[in-house]
mmCIF file with all atom_site columns, C-alpha atoms in Angstrom:
data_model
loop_
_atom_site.group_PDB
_atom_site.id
_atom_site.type_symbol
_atom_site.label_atom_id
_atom_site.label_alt_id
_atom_site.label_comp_id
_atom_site.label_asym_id
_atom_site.label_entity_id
_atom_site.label_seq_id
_atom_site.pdbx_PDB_ins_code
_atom_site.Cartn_x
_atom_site.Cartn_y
_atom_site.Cartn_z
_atom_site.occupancy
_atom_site.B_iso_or_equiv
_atom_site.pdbx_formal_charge
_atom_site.auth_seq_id
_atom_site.auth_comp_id
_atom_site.auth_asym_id
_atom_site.auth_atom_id
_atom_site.pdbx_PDB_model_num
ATOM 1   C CA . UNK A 1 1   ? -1.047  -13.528 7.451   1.00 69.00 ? 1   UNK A CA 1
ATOM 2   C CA . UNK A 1 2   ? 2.850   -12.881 7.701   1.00 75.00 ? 2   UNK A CA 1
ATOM 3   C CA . UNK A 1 3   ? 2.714   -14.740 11.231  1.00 77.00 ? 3   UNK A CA 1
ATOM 4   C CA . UNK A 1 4   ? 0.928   -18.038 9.964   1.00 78.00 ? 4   UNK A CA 1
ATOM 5   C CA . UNK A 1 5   ? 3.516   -18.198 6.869   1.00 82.00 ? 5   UNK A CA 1
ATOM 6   C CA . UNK A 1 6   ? 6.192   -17.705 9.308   1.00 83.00 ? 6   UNK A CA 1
ATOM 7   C CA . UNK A 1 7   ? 5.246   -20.806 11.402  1.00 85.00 ? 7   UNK A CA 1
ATOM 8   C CA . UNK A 1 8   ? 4.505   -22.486 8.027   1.00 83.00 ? 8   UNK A CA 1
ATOM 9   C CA . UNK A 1 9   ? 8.117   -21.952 6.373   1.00 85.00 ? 9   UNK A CA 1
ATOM 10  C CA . UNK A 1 10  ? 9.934   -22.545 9.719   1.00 85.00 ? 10  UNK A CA 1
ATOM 11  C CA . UNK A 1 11  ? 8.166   -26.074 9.379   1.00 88.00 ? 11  UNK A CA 1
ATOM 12  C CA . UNK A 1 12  ? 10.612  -26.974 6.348   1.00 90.00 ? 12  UNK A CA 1
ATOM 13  C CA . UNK A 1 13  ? 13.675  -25.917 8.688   1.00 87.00 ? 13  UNK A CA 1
ATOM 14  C CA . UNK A 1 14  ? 15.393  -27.294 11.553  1.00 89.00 ? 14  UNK A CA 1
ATOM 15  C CA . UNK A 1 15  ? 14.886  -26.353 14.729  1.00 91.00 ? 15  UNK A CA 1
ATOM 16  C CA . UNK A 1 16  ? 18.144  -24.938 15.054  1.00 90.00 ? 16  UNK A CA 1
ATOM 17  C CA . UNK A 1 17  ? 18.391  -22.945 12.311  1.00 86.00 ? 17  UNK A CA 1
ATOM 18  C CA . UNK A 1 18  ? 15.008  -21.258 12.803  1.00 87.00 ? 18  UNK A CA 1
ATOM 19  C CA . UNK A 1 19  ? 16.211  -18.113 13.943  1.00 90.00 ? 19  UNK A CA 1
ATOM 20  C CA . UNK A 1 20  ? 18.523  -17.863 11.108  1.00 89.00 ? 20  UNK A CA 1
ATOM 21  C CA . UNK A 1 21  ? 15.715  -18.445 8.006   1.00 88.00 ? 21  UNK A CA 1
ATOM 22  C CA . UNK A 1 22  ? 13.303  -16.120 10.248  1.00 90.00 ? 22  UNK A CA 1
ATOM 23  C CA . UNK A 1 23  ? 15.662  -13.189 10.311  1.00 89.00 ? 23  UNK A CA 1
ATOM 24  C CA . UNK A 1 24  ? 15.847  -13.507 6.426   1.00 87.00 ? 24  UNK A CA 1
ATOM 25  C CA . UNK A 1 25  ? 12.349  -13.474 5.538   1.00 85.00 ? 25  UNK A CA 1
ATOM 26  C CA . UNK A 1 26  ? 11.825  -10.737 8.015   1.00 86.00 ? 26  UNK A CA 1
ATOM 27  C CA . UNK A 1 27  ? 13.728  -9.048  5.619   1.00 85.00 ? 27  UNK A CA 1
ATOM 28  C CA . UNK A 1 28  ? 10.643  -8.974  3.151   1.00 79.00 ? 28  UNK A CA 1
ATOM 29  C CA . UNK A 1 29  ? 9.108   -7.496  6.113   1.00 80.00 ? 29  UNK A CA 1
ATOM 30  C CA . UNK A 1 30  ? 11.245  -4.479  6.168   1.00 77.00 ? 30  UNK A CA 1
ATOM 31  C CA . UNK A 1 31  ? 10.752  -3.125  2.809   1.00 75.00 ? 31  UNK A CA 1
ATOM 32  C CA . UNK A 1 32  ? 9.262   0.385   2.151   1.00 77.00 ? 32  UNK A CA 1
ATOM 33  C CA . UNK A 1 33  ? 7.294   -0.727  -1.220  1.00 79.00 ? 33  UNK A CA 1
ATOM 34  C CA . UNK A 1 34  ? 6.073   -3.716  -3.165  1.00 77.00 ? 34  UNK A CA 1
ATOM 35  C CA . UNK A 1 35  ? 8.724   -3.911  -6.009  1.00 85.00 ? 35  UNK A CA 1
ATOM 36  C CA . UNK A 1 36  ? 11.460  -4.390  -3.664  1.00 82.00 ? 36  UNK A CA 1
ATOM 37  C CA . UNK A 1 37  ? 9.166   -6.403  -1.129  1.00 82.00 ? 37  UNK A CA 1
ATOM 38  C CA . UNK A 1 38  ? 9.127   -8.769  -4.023  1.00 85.00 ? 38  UNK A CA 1
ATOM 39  C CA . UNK A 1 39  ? 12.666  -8.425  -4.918  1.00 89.00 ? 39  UNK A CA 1
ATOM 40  C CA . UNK A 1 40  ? 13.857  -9.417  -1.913  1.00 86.00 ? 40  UNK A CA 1
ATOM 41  C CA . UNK A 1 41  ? 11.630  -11.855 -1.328  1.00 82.00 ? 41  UNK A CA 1
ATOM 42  C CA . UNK A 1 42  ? 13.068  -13.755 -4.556  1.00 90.00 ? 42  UNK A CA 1
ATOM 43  C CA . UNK A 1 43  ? 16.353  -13.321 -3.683  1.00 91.00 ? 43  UNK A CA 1
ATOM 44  C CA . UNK A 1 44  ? 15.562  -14.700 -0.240  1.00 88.00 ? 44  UNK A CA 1
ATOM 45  C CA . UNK A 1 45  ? 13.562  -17.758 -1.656  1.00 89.00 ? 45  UNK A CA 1
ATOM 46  C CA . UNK A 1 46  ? 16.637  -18.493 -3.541  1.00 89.00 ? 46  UNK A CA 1
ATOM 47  C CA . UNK A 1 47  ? 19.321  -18.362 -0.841  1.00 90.00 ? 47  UNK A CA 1
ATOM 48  C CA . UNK A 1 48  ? 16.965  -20.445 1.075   1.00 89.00 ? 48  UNK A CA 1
ATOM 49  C CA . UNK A 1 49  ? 15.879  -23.285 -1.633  1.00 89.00 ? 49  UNK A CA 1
ATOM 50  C CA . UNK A 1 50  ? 19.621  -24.100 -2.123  1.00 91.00 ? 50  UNK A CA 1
ATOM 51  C CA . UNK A 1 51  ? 19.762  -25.922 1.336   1.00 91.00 ? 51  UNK A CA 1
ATOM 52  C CA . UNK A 1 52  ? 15.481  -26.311 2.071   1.00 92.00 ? 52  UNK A CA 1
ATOM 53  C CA . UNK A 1 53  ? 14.168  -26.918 -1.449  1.00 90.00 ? 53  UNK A CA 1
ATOM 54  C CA . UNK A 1 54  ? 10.848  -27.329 0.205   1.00 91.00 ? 54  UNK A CA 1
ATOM 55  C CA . UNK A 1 55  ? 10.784  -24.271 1.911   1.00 88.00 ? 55  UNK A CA 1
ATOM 56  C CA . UNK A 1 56  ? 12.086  -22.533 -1.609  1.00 87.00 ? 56  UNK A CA 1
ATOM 57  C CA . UNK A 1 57  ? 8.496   -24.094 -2.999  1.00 89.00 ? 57  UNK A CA 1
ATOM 58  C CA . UNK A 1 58  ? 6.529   -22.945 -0.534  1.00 88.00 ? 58  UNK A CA 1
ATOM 59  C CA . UNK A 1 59  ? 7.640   -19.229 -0.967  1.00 84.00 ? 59  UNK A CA 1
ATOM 60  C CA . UNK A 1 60  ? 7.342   -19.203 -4.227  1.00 86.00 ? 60  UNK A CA 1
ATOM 61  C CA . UNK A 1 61  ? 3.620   -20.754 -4.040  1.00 85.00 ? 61  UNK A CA 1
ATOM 62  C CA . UNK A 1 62  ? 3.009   -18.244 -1.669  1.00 83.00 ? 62  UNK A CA 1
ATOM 63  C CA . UNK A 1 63  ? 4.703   -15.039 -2.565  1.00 79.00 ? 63  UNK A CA 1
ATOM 64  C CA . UNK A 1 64  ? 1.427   -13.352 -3.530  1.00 80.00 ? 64  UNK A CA 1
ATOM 65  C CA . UNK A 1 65  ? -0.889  -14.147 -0.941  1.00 79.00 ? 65  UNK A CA 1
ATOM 66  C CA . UNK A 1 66  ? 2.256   -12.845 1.698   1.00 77.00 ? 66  UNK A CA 1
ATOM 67  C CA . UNK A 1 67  ? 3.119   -10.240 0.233   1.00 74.00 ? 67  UNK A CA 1
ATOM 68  C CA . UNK A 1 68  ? -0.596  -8.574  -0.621  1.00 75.00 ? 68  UNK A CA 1
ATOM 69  C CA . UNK A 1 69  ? -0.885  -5.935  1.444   1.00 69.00 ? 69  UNK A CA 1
ATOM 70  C CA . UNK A 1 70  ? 2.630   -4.053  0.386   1.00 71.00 ? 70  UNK A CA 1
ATOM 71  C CA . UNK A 1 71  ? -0.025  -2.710  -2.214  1.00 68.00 ? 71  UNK A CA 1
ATOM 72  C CA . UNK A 1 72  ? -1.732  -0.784  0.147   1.00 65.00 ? 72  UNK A CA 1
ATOM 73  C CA . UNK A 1 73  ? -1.075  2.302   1.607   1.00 65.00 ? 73  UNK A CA 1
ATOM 74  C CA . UNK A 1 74  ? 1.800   2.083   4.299   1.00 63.00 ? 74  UNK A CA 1
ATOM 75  C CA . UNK A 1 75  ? -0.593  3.311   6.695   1.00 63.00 ? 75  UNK A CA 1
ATOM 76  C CA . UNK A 1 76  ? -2.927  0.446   6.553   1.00 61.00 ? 76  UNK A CA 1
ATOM 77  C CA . UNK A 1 77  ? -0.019  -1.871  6.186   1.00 56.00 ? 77  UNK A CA 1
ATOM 78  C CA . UNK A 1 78  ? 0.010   -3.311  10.239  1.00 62.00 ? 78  UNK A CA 1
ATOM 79  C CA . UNK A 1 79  ? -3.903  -3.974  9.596   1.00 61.00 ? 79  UNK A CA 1
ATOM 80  C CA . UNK A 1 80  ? -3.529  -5.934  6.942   1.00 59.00 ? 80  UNK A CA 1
ATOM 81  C CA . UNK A 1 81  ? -0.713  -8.167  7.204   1.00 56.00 ? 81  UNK A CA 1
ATOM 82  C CA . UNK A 1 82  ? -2.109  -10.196 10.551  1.00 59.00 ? 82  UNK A CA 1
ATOM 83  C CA . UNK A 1 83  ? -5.635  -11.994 10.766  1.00 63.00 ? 83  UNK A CA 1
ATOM 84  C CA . UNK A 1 84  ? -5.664  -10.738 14.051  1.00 66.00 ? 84  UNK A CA 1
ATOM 85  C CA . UNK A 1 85  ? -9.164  -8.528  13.369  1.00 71.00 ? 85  UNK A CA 1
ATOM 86  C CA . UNK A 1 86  ? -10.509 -12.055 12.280  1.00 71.00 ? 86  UNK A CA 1
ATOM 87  C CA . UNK A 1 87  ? -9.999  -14.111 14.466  1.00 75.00 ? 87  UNK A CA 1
ATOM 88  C CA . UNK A 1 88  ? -10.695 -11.723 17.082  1.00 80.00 ? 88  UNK A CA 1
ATOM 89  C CA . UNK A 1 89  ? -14.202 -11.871 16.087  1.00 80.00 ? 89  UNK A CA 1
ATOM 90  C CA . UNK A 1 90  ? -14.206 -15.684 15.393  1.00 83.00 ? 90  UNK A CA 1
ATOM 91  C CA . UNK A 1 91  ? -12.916 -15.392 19.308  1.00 87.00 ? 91  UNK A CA 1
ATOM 92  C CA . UNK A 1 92  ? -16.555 -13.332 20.268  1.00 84.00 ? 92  UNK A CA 1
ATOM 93  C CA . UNK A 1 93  ? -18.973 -15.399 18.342  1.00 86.00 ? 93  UNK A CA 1
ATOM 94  C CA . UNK A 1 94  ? -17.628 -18.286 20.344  1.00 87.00 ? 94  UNK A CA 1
ATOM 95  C CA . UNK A 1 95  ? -17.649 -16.943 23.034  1.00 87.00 ? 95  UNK A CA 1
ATOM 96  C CA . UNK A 1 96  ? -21.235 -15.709 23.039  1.00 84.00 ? 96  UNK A CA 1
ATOM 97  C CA . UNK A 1 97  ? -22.117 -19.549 21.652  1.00 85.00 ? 97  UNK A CA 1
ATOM 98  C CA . UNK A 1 98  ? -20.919 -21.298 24.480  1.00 84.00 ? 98  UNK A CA 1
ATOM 99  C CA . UNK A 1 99  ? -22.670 -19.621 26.718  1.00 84.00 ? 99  UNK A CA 1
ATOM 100 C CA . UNK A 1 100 ? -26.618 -20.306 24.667  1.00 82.00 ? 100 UNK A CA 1
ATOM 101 C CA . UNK A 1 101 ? -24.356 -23.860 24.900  1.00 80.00 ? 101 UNK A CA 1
ATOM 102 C CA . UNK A 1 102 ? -26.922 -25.810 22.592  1.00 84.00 ? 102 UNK A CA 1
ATOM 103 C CA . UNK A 1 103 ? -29.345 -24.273 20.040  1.00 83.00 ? 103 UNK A CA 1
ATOM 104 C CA . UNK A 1 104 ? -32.785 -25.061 19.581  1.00 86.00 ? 104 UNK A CA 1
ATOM 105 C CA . UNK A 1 105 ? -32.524 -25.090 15.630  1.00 89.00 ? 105 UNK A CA 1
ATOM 106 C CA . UNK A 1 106 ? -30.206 -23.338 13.012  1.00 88.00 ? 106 UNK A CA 1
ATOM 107 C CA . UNK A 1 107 ? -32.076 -20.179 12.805  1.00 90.00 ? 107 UNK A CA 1
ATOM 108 C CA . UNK A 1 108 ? -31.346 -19.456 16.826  1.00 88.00 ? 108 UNK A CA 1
ATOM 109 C CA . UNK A 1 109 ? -27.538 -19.385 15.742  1.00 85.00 ? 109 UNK A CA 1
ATOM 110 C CA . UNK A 1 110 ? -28.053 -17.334 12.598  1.00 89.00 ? 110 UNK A CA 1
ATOM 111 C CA . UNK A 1 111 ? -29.721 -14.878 14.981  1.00 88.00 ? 111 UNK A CA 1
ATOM 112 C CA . UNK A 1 112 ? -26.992 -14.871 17.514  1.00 87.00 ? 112 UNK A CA 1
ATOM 113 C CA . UNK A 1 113 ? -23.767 -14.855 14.568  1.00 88.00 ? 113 UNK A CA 1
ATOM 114 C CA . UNK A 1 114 ? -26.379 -12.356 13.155  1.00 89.00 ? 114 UNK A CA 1
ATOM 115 C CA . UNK A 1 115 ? -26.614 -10.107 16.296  1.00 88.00 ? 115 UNK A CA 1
ATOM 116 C CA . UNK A 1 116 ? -22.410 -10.299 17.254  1.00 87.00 ? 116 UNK A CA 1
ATOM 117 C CA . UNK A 1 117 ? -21.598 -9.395  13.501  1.00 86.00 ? 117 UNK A CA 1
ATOM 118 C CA . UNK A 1 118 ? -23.898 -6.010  13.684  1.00 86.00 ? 118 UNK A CA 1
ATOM 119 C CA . UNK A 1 119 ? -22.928 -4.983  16.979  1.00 86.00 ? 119 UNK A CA 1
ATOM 120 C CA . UNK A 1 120 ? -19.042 -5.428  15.690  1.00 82.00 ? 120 UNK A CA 1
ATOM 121 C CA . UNK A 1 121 ? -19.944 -3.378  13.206  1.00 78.00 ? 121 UNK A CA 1
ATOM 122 C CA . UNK A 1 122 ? -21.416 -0.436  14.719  1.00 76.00 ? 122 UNK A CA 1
ATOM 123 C CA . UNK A 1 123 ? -18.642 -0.923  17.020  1.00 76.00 ? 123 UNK A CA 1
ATOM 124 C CA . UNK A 1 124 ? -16.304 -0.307  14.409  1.00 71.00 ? 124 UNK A CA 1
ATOM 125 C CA . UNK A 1 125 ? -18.592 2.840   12.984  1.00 69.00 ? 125 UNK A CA 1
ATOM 126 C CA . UNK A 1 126 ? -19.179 4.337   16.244  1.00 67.00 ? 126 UNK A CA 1
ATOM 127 C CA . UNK A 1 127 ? -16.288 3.930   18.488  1.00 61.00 ? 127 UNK A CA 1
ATOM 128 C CA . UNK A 1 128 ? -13.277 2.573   16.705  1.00 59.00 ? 128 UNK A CA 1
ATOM 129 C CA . UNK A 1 129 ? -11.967 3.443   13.032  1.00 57.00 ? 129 UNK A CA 1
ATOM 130 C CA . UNK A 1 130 ? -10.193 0.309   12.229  1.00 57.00 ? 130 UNK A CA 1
ATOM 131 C CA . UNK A 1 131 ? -8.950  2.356   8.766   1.00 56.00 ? 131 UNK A CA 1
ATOM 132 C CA . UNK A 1 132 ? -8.289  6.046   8.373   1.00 57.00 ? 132 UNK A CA 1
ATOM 133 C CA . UNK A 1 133 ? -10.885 7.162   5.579   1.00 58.00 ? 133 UNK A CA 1
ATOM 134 C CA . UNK A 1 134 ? -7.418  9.285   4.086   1.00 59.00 ? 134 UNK A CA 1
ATOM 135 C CA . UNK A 1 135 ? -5.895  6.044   3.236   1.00 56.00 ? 135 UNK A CA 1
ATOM 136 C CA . UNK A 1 136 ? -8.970  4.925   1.821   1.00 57.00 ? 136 UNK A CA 1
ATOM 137 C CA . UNK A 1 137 ? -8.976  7.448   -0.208  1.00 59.00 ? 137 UNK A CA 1
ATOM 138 C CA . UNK A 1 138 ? -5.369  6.925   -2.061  1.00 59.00 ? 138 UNK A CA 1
ATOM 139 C CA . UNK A 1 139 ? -6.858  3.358   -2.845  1.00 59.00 ? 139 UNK A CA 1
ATOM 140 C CA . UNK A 1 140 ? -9.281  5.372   -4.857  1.00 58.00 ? 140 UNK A CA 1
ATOM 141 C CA . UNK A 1 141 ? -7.102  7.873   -6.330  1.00 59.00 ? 141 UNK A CA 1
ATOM 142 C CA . UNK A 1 142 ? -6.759  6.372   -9.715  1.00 55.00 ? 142 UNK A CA 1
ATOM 143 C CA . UNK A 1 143 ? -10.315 6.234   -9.962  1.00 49.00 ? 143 UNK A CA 1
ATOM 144 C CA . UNK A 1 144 ? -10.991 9.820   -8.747  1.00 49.00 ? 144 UNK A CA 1
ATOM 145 C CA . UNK A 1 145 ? -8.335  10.850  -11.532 1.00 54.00 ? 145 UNK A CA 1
ATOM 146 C CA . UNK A 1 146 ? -10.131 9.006   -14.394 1.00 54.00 ? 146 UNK A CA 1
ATOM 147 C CA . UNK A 1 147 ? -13.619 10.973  -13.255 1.00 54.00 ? 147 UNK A CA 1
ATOM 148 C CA . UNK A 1 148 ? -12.178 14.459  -13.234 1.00 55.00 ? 148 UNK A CA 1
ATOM 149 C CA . UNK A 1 149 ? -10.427 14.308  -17.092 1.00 57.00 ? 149 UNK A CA 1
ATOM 150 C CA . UNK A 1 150 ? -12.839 15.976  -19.336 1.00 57.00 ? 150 UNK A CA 1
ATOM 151 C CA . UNK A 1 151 ? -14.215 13.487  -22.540 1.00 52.00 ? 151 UNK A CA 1
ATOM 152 C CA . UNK A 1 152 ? -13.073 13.927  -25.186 1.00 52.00 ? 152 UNK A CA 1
ATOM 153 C CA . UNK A 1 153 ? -15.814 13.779  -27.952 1.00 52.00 ? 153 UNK A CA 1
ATOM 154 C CA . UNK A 1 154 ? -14.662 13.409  -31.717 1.00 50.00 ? 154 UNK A CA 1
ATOM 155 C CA . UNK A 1 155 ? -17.270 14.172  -34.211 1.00 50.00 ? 155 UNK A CA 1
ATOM 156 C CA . UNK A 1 156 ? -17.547 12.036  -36.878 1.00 49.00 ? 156 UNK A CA 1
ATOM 157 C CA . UNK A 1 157 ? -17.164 13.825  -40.544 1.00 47.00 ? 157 UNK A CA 1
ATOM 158 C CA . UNK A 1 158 ? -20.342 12.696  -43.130 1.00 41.00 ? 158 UNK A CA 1
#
């Protein structure tokens, strides 16, 4: 999640320069594409590292994991770069425990997890589409591609 690395790398930094390192790695932000996502995260990293040599670690261990959804299509992009889906459900299920406040044995909460994770998820079915199915489908392009080329069978001279 972009926002949880932000508060993570801002850490390393100052308080008064915060504003300053955030502006640069919202740079990374900005980009159309991965390649020059990761480009400019690099050169970022490296600008930073020469005064926060922490912070210059901690983007490097974490370039990946950041920067994972730039391989997506850009329409899925804002979905993917927050956790915000996740811990809105995380949110529910405790909401709906507090109430049952203390459960006779483990299977009464696998029930009740049970029951808020399928109704989410008809939810999402039914009411909401969290993804476009078009998107989807350019994730699957390459694969689509590969079925539709006709085989190419050699026989084998005897």
């Amino acid at each position: 999640c972009r926002v949880h690395f932000m508060r993570n790398a801002l850490s390393y930094v100052p308080k008064g320069q915060n504003t300053v390192v955030a502006a640069a790695i919202r740079q990374v932000f900005l980009q159309p594409d991965q390649k020059s996502a990761t480009q400019v995260w690099r050169q970022v990293a490296d600008q930073l590292r020469t005064r926060w040599p922490k912070l210059g670690a901690c983007m490097d261990e974490a370039e990946t994991d950041v920067l994972a959804y730039t391989g997506f299509p850009t329409q899925h992009r804002t979905k993917l770069h927050s956790t915000n889906p996740l811990e809105r459900l995380n949110k529910e299920v405790k909401r709906r425990a507090d109430v049952v406040g203390i459960f006779p044995n483990e299977d009464s909460i696998v029930r009740l997890v049970g029951a808020v994770l399928l109704e989410q998820n008809d939810e999402w079915q039914l009411q909401h589409r969290y993804m476009q199915i078009e998107g989807m489908a350019e994730l699957n392009q390459p694969m689509i591609e590969e079925e539709n080329q006709p085989l190419h069978i050699t026989a084998k001279a005897a």
